[in-house]
Amino acid sequence: MNSCDKKQLKITAAKVRLGIIEGVYNAKSGHPGGSLSAADIFTYLYFKEMRIDPENPKCPDRDRFVLSKGHCAPGLYATLAERGYFSTEELKSLRHIGAMLQGHPDMKGTPGVDMSSGSLGQGVSAAVGMALAGKLDNKDYRVYTLLGDGEIEEGQVWEAAMFAAHKNLDNLCLIVDSNGLQIDGPVSEVAGPEPIDKKFEAFGFDVQTINGHCFDELEAAFAHAKTVKGKPSVIITKTTKGKGVSYMENQVSWHGTAPNKEQYDVAMQELTAALQELEGC
């Protein structure tokens, strides 16, 4: 990746973070913390990694993405809007009655959403099914799914992982957004899933651990995952909950809390300043 490409990804990620705050503020509810931590991952997937076409969102040969941690829909929606699946103005109607953008992803009503999700642990099972279908149909598309580190406390995640390895689904790539916090507090204190890497290794996955806010590391990790044969891949991304908004960073209280007007203004000022700095450099 050259410097221009990397700069553009950073600019896009900054716009995604602005869209997240815009959506959650206007909804007066939602999940900003985990959406912000995953913004760079969303950006890399939709603007660099995946084979997709916003003009033809149901193309049968497209790569698939499942947001297993479905409560972080504001991050996915902001990314889809920036990618051109729908207008960024739609973000202001998040969670409103009759609006296109629901509290969790809806594959029937939102362009670009490949799977409805919300109940933690279930999205990865759907992604495994998609990957198996690709193998059975002799298709070359890849399937990506994003989980939270709190989410992997769910037993269904490991049932899906066992099945994926048993079926040699090397067209499947899991991404764990490991920001260390979940709704009840630090992940290490709630159920302590570490060592995450060793668990996935034991379940037959190719495992990488990277900085989820570094586009160079994201590029290298996804490139490596494409070379893996005979087993599924998982990329464990170390991230910061609430990344980009100073008072939200590493604060569990922002897992599922919307900012008030004063907090919204501060967040938008910080994110706008970061965007302007990137555009000006």
C-alpha atoms as a printed R data frame, in Angstrom:
    type eleno elety resid chain resno       x       y      z
1   ATOM     1    CA   MET     A     1   0.000   0.000  0.000
2   ATOM     2    CA   ASN     A     2   1.457   3.364 -0.953
3   ATOM     3    CA   SER     A     3   1.289   6.478  1.202
4   ATOM     4    CA   CYS     A     4  -1.592   7.976 -0.795
5   ATOM     5    CA   ASP     A     5  -3.714   4.858 -0.350
6   ATOM     6    CA   LYS     A     6  -2.999   4.787  3.375
7   ATOM     7    CA   LYS     A     7  -3.834   8.459  3.761
8   ATOM     8    CA   GLN     A     8  -7.144   7.965  1.972
9   ATOM     9    CA   LEU     A     9  -8.034   5.054  4.237
10  ATOM    10    CA   LYS     A    10  -7.312   7.197  7.286
11  ATOM    11    CA   ILE     A    11  -9.500   9.988  5.886
12  ATOM    12    CA   THR     A    12 -12.301   7.538  5.192
13  ATOM    13    CA   ALA     A    13 -12.045   6.034  8.673
14  ATOM    14    CA   ALA     A    14 -12.300   9.541 10.152
15  ATOM    15    CA   LYS     A    15 -15.497  10.107  8.149
16  ATOM    16    CA   VAL     A    16 -16.843   6.750  9.328
17  ATOM    17    CA   ARG     A    17 -16.258   7.803 12.939
18  ATOM    18    CA   LEU     A    18 -18.104  11.059 12.296
19  ATOM    19    CA   GLY     A    19 -20.985   9.046 10.849
20  ATOM    20    CA   ILE     A    20 -21.074   6.795 13.904
21  ATOM    21    CA   ILE     A    21 -21.455   9.731 16.282
22  ATOM    22    CA   GLU     A    22 -23.998  11.392 13.991
23  ATOM    23    CA   GLY     A    23 -26.126   8.282 13.907
24  ATOM    24    CA   VAL     A    24 -26.026   7.415 17.594
25  ATOM    25    CA   TYR     A    25 -26.640  11.011 18.653
26  ATOM    26    CA   ASN     A    26 -29.708  11.354 16.429
27  ATOM    27    CA   ALA     A    27 -31.007   7.973 17.562
28  ATOM    28    CA   LYS     A    28 -30.532   8.925 21.227
29  ATOM    29    CA   SER     A    29 -29.431   5.324 21.707
30  ATOM    30    CA   GLY     A    30 -26.993   2.827 20.285
31  ATOM    31    CA   HIS     A    31 -23.458   1.547 20.706
32  ATOM    32    CA   PRO     A    32 -20.665   4.008 19.916
33  ATOM    33    CA   GLY     A    33 -17.761   2.389 21.804
34  ATOM    34    CA   GLY     A    34 -17.408  -0.826 19.824
35  ATOM    35    CA   SER     A    35 -18.381   0.884 16.571
36  ATOM    36    CA   LEU     A    36 -15.520   3.350 16.971
37  ATOM    37    CA   SER     A    37 -13.031   0.621 17.891
38  ATOM    38    CA   ALA     A    38 -13.879  -1.245 14.687
39  ATOM    39    CA   ALA     A    39 -13.982   1.780 12.343
40  ATOM    40    CA   ASP     A    40 -10.543   1.100 10.845
41  ATOM    41    CA   ILE     A    41 -11.451  -2.564 10.323
42  ATOM    42    CA   PHE     A    42 -14.725  -1.661  8.596
43  ATOM    43    CA   THR     A    43 -12.878   0.849  6.435
44  ATOM    44    CA   TYR     A    44 -10.186  -1.565  5.344
45  ATOM    45    CA   LEU     A    45 -12.689  -4.307  4.543
46  ATOM    46    CA   TYR     A    46 -15.039  -2.168  2.445
47  ATOM    47    CA   PHE     A    47 -12.522   0.120  0.762
48  ATOM    48    CA   LYS     A    48  -9.562  -2.215  0.216
49  ATOM    49    CA   GLU     A    49 -10.184  -5.867  0.955
50  ATOM    50    CA   MET     A    50 -13.574  -7.090 -0.177
51  ATOM    51    CA   ARG     A    51 -14.788  -7.686 -3.713
52  ATOM    52    CA   ILE     A    52 -18.082  -5.775 -3.672
53  ATOM    53    CA   ASP     A    53 -20.144  -3.454 -5.845
54  ATOM    54    CA   PRO     A    54 -22.504  -0.881 -4.269
55  ATOM    55    CA   GLU     A    55 -24.320  -0.666 -7.594
56  ATOM    56    CA   ASN     A    56 -25.040  -4.397 -7.426
57  ATOM    57    CA   PRO     A    57 -25.152  -5.256 -3.705
58  ATOM    58    CA   LYS     A    58 -26.591  -8.744 -4.272
59  ATOM    59    CA   CYS     A    59 -24.050  -9.835 -6.877
60  ATOM    60    CA   PRO     A    60 -23.738 -13.614 -6.387
61  ATOM    61    CA   ASP     A    61 -19.953 -13.499 -6.772
62  ATOM    62    CA   ARG     A    62 -19.380 -10.773 -4.162
63  ATOM    63    CA   ASP     A    63 -17.453 -11.314 -0.958
64  ATOM    64    CA   ARG     A    64 -19.714 -11.544  2.084
65  ATOM    65    CA   PHE     A    65 -19.535  -9.781  5.450
66  ATOM    66    CA   VAL     A    66 -21.432 -10.660  8.619
67  ATOM    67    CA   LEU     A    67 -21.411  -8.296 11.587
68  ATOM    68    CA   SER     A    68 -21.643 -10.908 14.305
69  ATOM    69    CA   LYS     A    69 -21.446  -8.219 17.003
70  ATOM    70    CA   GLY     A    70 -24.594  -6.732 15.502
71  ATOM    71    CA   HIS     A    71 -25.060  -4.012 18.115
72  ATOM    72    CA   CYS     A    72 -22.170  -2.186 16.423
73  ATOM    73    CA   ALA     A    73 -24.394  -1.524 13.417
74  ATOM    74    CA   PRO     A    74 -23.664   2.245 13.571
75  ATOM    75    CA   GLY     A    75 -20.115   1.476 12.424
76  ATOM    76    CA   LEU     A    76 -21.276  -0.757  9.598
77  ATOM    77    CA   TYR     A    77 -23.924   1.752  8.480
78  ATOM    78    CA   ALA     A    78 -21.472   4.664  8.463
79  ATOM    79    CA   THR     A    79 -19.097   2.578  6.341
80  ATOM    80    CA   LEU     A    80 -21.795   1.480  3.898
81  ATOM    81    CA   ALA     A    81 -22.878   5.097  3.502
82  ATOM    82    CA   GLU     A    82 -19.327   6.246  2.758
83  ATOM    83    CA   ARG     A    83 -18.961   3.368  0.281
84  ATOM    84    CA   GLY     A    84 -22.049   4.528 -1.602
85  ATOM    85    CA   TYR     A    85 -24.701   1.980 -0.700
86  ATOM    86    CA   PHE     A    86 -26.992   4.791  0.494
87  ATOM    87    CA   SER     A    87 -26.842   8.471  1.435
88  ATOM    88    CA   THR     A    88 -25.015   9.582  4.566
89  ATOM    89    CA   GLU     A    89 -28.201  11.509  5.405
90  ATOM    90    CA   GLU     A    90 -29.770   8.159  6.277
91  ATOM    91    CA   LEU     A    91 -27.495   7.965  9.317
92  ATOM    92    CA   LYS     A    92 -29.552  10.662 11.022
93  ATOM    93    CA   SER     A    93 -32.606   8.387 10.978
94  ATOM    94    CA   LEU     A    94 -30.868   5.516 12.798
95  ATOM    95    CA   ARG     A    95 -33.304   3.573 15.010
96  ATOM    96    CA   HIS     A    96 -36.227   5.828 14.112
97  ATOM    97    CA   ILE     A    97 -39.601   4.168 13.553
98  ATOM    98    CA   GLY     A    98 -39.993   3.210  9.901
99  ATOM    99    CA   ALA     A    99 -36.377   4.081  9.051
100 ATOM   100    CA   MET     A   100 -34.157   1.899  6.880
101 ATOM   101    CA   LEU     A   101 -31.381   1.691  9.470
102 ATOM   102    CA   GLN     A   102 -32.528  -0.419 12.390
103 ATOM   103    CA   GLY     A   103 -30.775  -0.974 15.700
104 ATOM   104    CA   HIS     A   104 -29.270  -4.177 14.346
105 ATOM   105    CA   PRO     A   105 -28.422  -5.042 10.725
106 ATOM   106    CA   ASP     A   106 -31.384  -6.048  8.546
107 ATOM   107    CA   MET     A   107 -30.519  -7.903  5.335
108 ATOM   108    CA   LYS     A   108 -34.026  -7.419  3.944
109 ATOM   109    CA   GLY     A   109 -34.156  -3.655  4.323
110 ATOM   110    CA   THR     A   110 -30.621  -2.278  4.122
111 ATOM   111    CA   PRO     A   111 -28.480  -2.390  0.939
112 ATOM   112    CA   GLY     A   112 -25.084  -3.951  1.585
113 ATOM   113    CA   VAL     A   113 -26.112  -5.979  4.630
114 ATOM   114    CA   ASP     A   114 -25.519  -9.673  3.896
115 ATOM   115    CA   MET     A   115 -26.969 -11.094  7.123
116 ATOM   116    CA   SER     A   116 -29.359  -9.893  9.805
117 ATOM   117    CA   SER     A   117 -27.625 -10.165 13.168
118 ATOM   118    CA   GLY     A   118 -27.877  -9.084 16.764
119 ATOM   119    CA   SER     A   119 -27.943 -12.035 19.140
120 ATOM   120    CA   LEU     A   120 -24.294 -12.482 20.036
121 ATOM   121    CA   GLY     A   121 -22.642 -15.673 18.850
122 ATOM   122    CA   GLN     A   122 -25.082 -16.346 16.039
123 ATOM   123    CA   GLY     A   123 -23.596 -14.229 13.246
124 ATOM   124    CA   VAL     A   124 -20.433 -16.309 13.024
125 ATOM   125    CA   SER     A   125 -22.551 -19.431 12.497
126 ATOM   126    CA   ALA     A   126 -24.263 -17.754  9.550
127 ATOM   127    CA   ALA     A   127 -20.868 -16.772  8.144
128 ATOM   128    CA   VAL     A   128 -19.696 -20.381  8.419
129 ATOM   129    CA   GLY     A   129 -22.795 -21.465  6.502
130 ATOM   130    CA   MET     A   130 -22.072 -18.932  3.779
131 ATOM   131    CA   ALA     A   131 -18.502 -20.170  3.483
132 ATOM   132    CA   LEU     A   132 -19.653 -23.780  3.254
133 ATOM   133    CA   ALA     A   133 -22.179 -22.802  0.569
134 ATOM   134    CA   GLY     A   134 -19.375 -21.166 -1.399
135 ATOM   135    CA   LYS     A   135 -17.369 -24.386 -1.280
136 ATOM   136    CA   LEU     A   136 -20.344 -26.532 -2.297
137 ATOM   137    CA   ASP     A   137 -21.145 -24.184 -5.194
138 ATOM   138    CA   ASN     A   138 -17.494 -24.003 -6.317
139 ATOM   139    CA   LYS     A   139 -17.511 -20.213 -5.883
140 ATOM   140    CA   ASP     A   140 -14.383 -18.215 -5.124
141 ATOM   141    CA   TYR     A   141 -15.930 -15.564 -2.886
142 ATOM   142    CA   ARG     A   142 -14.614 -15.057  0.627
143 ATOM   143    CA   VAL     A   143 -16.635 -14.611  3.802
144 ATOM   144    CA   TYR     A   144 -15.630 -12.225  6.591
145 ATOM   145    CA   THR     A   145 -17.226 -11.868 10.009
146 ATOM   146    CA   LEU     A   146 -16.477  -9.461 12.855
147 ATOM   147    CA   LEU     A   147 -16.871 -10.570 16.469
148 ATOM   148    CA   GLY     A   148 -16.294  -8.804 19.761
149 ATOM   149    CA   ASP     A   149 -13.939 -10.209 22.386
150 ATOM   150    CA   GLY     A   150 -16.870 -10.232 24.824
151 ATOM   151    CA   GLU     A   151 -18.958 -12.056 22.247
152 ATOM   152    CA   ILE     A   152 -16.580 -15.004 22.084
153 ATOM   153    CA   GLU     A   153 -17.693 -15.920 25.598
154 ATOM   154    CA   GLU     A   154 -20.735 -17.374 23.805
155 ATOM   155    CA   GLY     A   155 -20.530 -21.151 23.322
156 ATOM   156    CA   GLN     A   156 -22.069 -20.999 19.855
157 ATOM   157    CA   VAL     A   157 -18.931 -19.212 18.617
158 ATOM   158    CA   TRP     A   158 -16.854 -22.272 19.409
159 ATOM   159    CA   GLU     A   159 -19.352 -24.702 17.898
160 ATOM   160    CA   ALA     A   160 -19.114 -22.682 14.684
161 ATOM   161    CA   ALA     A   161 -15.320 -22.581 14.908
162 ATOM   162    CA   MET     A   162 -15.131 -26.355 15.344
163 ATOM   163    CA   PHE     A   163 -17.372 -26.901 12.311
164 ATOM   164    CA   ALA     A   164 -15.425 -24.405 10.167
165 ATOM   165    CA   ALA     A   165 -12.130 -26.168 10.830
166 ATOM   166    CA   HIS     A   166 -13.700 -29.616 10.329
167 ATOM   167    CA   LYS     A   167 -14.929 -28.527  6.898
168 ATOM   168    CA   ASN     A   168 -11.571 -26.897  5.973
169 ATOM   169    CA   LEU     A   169 -13.244 -23.553  5.230
170 ATOM   170    CA   ASP     A   170 -10.212 -21.615  4.025
171 ATOM   171    CA   ASN     A   171 -12.560 -19.075  2.399
172 ATOM   172    CA   LEU     A   172 -13.625 -17.921  5.886
173 ATOM   173    CA   CYS     A   173 -11.898 -15.126  7.820
174 ATOM   174    CA   LEU     A   174 -12.951 -14.209 11.350
175 ATOM   175    CA   ILE     A   175 -11.923 -10.874 12.834
176 ATOM   176    CA   VAL     A   176 -12.032 -10.399 16.602
177 ATOM   177    CA   ASP     A   177 -12.322  -6.777 17.728
178 ATOM   178    CA   SER     A   178 -10.380  -7.170 20.951
179 ATOM   179    CA   ASN     A   179 -10.944  -3.845 22.716
180 ATOM   180    CA   GLY     A   180 -10.968  -5.367 26.191
181 ATOM   181    CA   LEU     A   181 -14.351  -4.041 27.313
182 ATOM   182    CA   GLN     A   182 -17.933  -5.305 27.186
183 ATOM   183    CA   ILE     A   183 -21.206  -4.057 28.600
184 ATOM   184    CA   ASP     A   184 -20.561  -5.516 32.076
185 ATOM   185    CA   GLY     A   185 -16.966  -4.322 32.383
186 ATOM   186    CA   PRO     A   186 -13.476  -5.502 31.423
187 ATOM   187    CA   VAL     A   187 -13.625  -8.688 29.370
188 ATOM   188    CA   SER     A   188 -10.891 -10.197 31.540
189 ATOM   189    CA   GLU     A   189 -13.108  -9.857 34.618
190 ATOM   190    CA   VAL     A   190 -16.432 -10.952 33.099
191 ATOM   191    CA   ALA     A   191 -15.413 -14.352 31.734
192 ATOM   192    CA   GLY     A   192 -11.721 -14.091 30.810
193 ATOM   193    CA   PRO     A   193 -11.534 -15.647 27.303
194 ATOM   194    CA   GLU     A   194  -7.750 -15.241 27.037
195 ATOM   195    CA   PRO     A   195  -5.639 -16.664 25.565
196 ATOM   196    CA   ILE     A   196  -7.809 -16.030 22.518
197 ATOM   197    CA   ASP     A   197  -5.071 -16.944 20.060
198 ATOM   198    CA   LYS     A   198  -4.348 -20.314 21.674
199 ATOM   199    CA   LYS     A   199  -8.044 -21.198 21.778
200 ATOM   200    CA   PHE     A   200  -8.477 -20.571 18.053
201 ATOM   201    CA   GLU     A   201  -5.262 -22.470 17.318
202 ATOM   202    CA   ALA     A   202  -6.648 -25.410 19.279
203 ATOM   203    CA   PHE     A   203  -9.813 -25.249 17.165
204 ATOM   204    CA   GLY     A   204  -7.772 -25.542 13.967
205 ATOM   205    CA   PHE     A   205  -7.527 -21.918 12.797
206 ATOM   206    CA   ASP     A   206  -4.643 -20.012 11.289
207 ATOM   207    CA   VAL     A   207  -4.193 -17.196 13.823
208 ATOM   208    CA   GLN     A   208  -2.731 -13.695 13.594
209 ATOM   209    CA   THR     A   209  -2.706 -10.947 16.222
210 ATOM   210    CA   ILE     A   210  -2.281  -7.333 15.062
211 ATOM   211    CA   ASN     A   211  -2.901  -3.685 15.875
212 ATOM   212    CA   GLY     A   212  -6.422  -3.108 14.559
213 ATOM   213    CA   HIS     A   213  -5.789   0.608 14.024
214 ATOM   214    CA   CYS     A   214  -2.741   0.134 11.761
215 ATOM   215    CA   PHE     A   215  -3.594  -0.136  8.074
216 ATOM   216    CA   ASP     A   216  -0.199  -1.630  7.227
217 ATOM   217    CA   GLU     A   217  -0.810  -4.455  9.684
218 ATOM   218    CA   LEU     A   218  -4.376  -4.914  8.466
219 ATOM   219    CA   GLU     A   219  -3.137  -5.161  4.883
220 ATOM   220    CA   ALA     A   220  -0.487  -7.736  5.756
221 ATOM   221    CA   ALA     A   221  -2.865  -9.822  7.864
222 ATOM   222    CA   PHE     A   222  -5.618 -10.014  5.255
223 ATOM   223    CA   ALA     A   223  -3.062 -10.741  2.522
224 ATOM   224    CA   HIS     A   224  -1.686 -13.621  4.581
225 ATOM   225    CA   ALA     A   225  -5.185 -14.975  5.290
226 ATOM   226    CA   LYS     A   226  -5.770 -15.316  1.543
227 ATOM   227    CA   THR     A   227  -2.753 -17.611  1.264
228 ATOM   228    CA   VAL     A   228  -3.937 -20.031  3.955
229 ATOM   229    CA   LYS     A   229  -5.174 -23.343  2.560
230 ATOM   230    CA   GLY     A   230  -7.148 -26.081  4.266
231 ATOM   231    CA   LYS     A   231  -8.162 -24.177  7.376
232 ATOM   232    CA   PRO     A   232 -10.111 -21.046  8.334
233 ATOM   233    CA   SER     A   233  -8.363 -17.856  9.469
234 ATOM   234    CA   VAL     A   234  -8.832 -15.529 12.400
235 ATOM   235    CA   ILE     A   235  -7.289 -12.087 12.814
236 ATOM   236    CA   ILE     A   236  -7.292 -10.884 16.415
237 ATOM   237    CA   THR     A   237  -7.188  -7.084 16.279
238 ATOM   238    CA   LYS     A   238  -6.101  -5.199 19.371
239 ATOM   239    CA   THR     A   239  -8.159  -2.001 19.451
240 ATOM   240    CA   THR     A   240  -9.258   0.854 21.695
241 ATOM   241    CA   LYS     A   241 -12.902   1.073 22.699
242 ATOM   242    CA   GLY     A   242 -14.259   4.483 21.678
243 ATOM   243    CA   LYS     A   243 -11.231   5.190 19.467
244 ATOM   244    CA   GLY     A   244 -11.081   8.786 18.219
245 ATOM   245    CA   VAL     A   245 -13.234  10.468 20.860
246 ATOM   246    CA   SER     A   246 -11.127  11.388 23.870
247 ATOM   247    CA   TYR     A   247 -13.730  10.996 26.605
248 ATOM   248    CA   MET     A   248 -15.024   7.689 25.163
249 ATOM   249    CA   GLU     A   249 -11.696   5.912 24.822
250 ATOM   250    CA   ASN     A   250 -11.315   2.903 27.133
251 ATOM   251    CA   GLN     A   251 -14.502   3.818 29.010
252 ATOM   252    CA   VAL     A   252 -16.927   0.922 29.417
253 ATOM   253    CA   SER     A   253 -19.794   3.368 30.037
254 ATOM   254    CA   TRP     A   254 -19.765   4.219 26.313
255 ATOM   255    CA   HIS     A   255 -20.478   0.657 25.253
256 ATOM   256    CA   GLY     A   256 -24.155   1.436 24.760
257 ATOM   257    CA   THR     A   257 -24.726   5.106 25.608
258 ATOM   258    CA   ALA     A   258 -25.608   7.943 23.248
259 ATOM   259    CA   PRO     A   259 -23.963  11.363 23.742
260 ATOM   260    CA   ASN     A   260 -26.030  14.356 24.787
261 ATOM   261    CA   LYS     A   261 -25.787  17.632 22.840
262 ATOM   262    CA   GLU     A   262 -22.715  18.905 24.681
263 ATOM   263    CA   GLN     A   263 -20.943  15.554 24.346
264 ATOM   264    CA   TYR     A   264 -21.968  15.298 20.701
265 ATOM   265    CA   ASP     A   265 -20.471  18.727 19.972
266 ATOM   266    CA   VAL     A   266 -17.172  17.800 21.635
267 ATOM   267    CA   ALA     A   267 -16.965  14.500 19.762
268 ATOM   268    CA   MET     A   268 -17.748  16.080 16.406
269 ATOM   269    CA   GLN     A   269 -15.203  18.851 17.006
270 ATOM   270    CA   GLU     A   270 -12.473  16.331 17.844
271 ATOM   271    CA   LEU     A   271 -13.250  14.072 14.903
272 ATOM   272    CA   THR     A   272 -13.595  16.986 12.485
273 ATOM   273    CA   ALA     A   273 -10.235  18.364 13.620
274 ATOM   274    CA   ALA     A   274  -8.639  14.962 13.066
275 ATOM   275    CA   LEU     A   275 -10.172  14.759  9.589
276 ATOM   276    CA   GLN     A   276  -9.034  18.248  8.654
277 ATOM   277    CA   GLU     A   277  -5.506  17.463  9.820
278 ATOM   278    CA   LEU     A   278  -5.437  14.363  7.633
279 ATOM   279    CA   GLU     A   279  -6.832  16.197  4.611
280 ATOM   280    CA   GLY     A   280  -4.321  19.001  5.060
281 ATOM   281    CA   CYS     A   281  -1.191  16.920  5.523
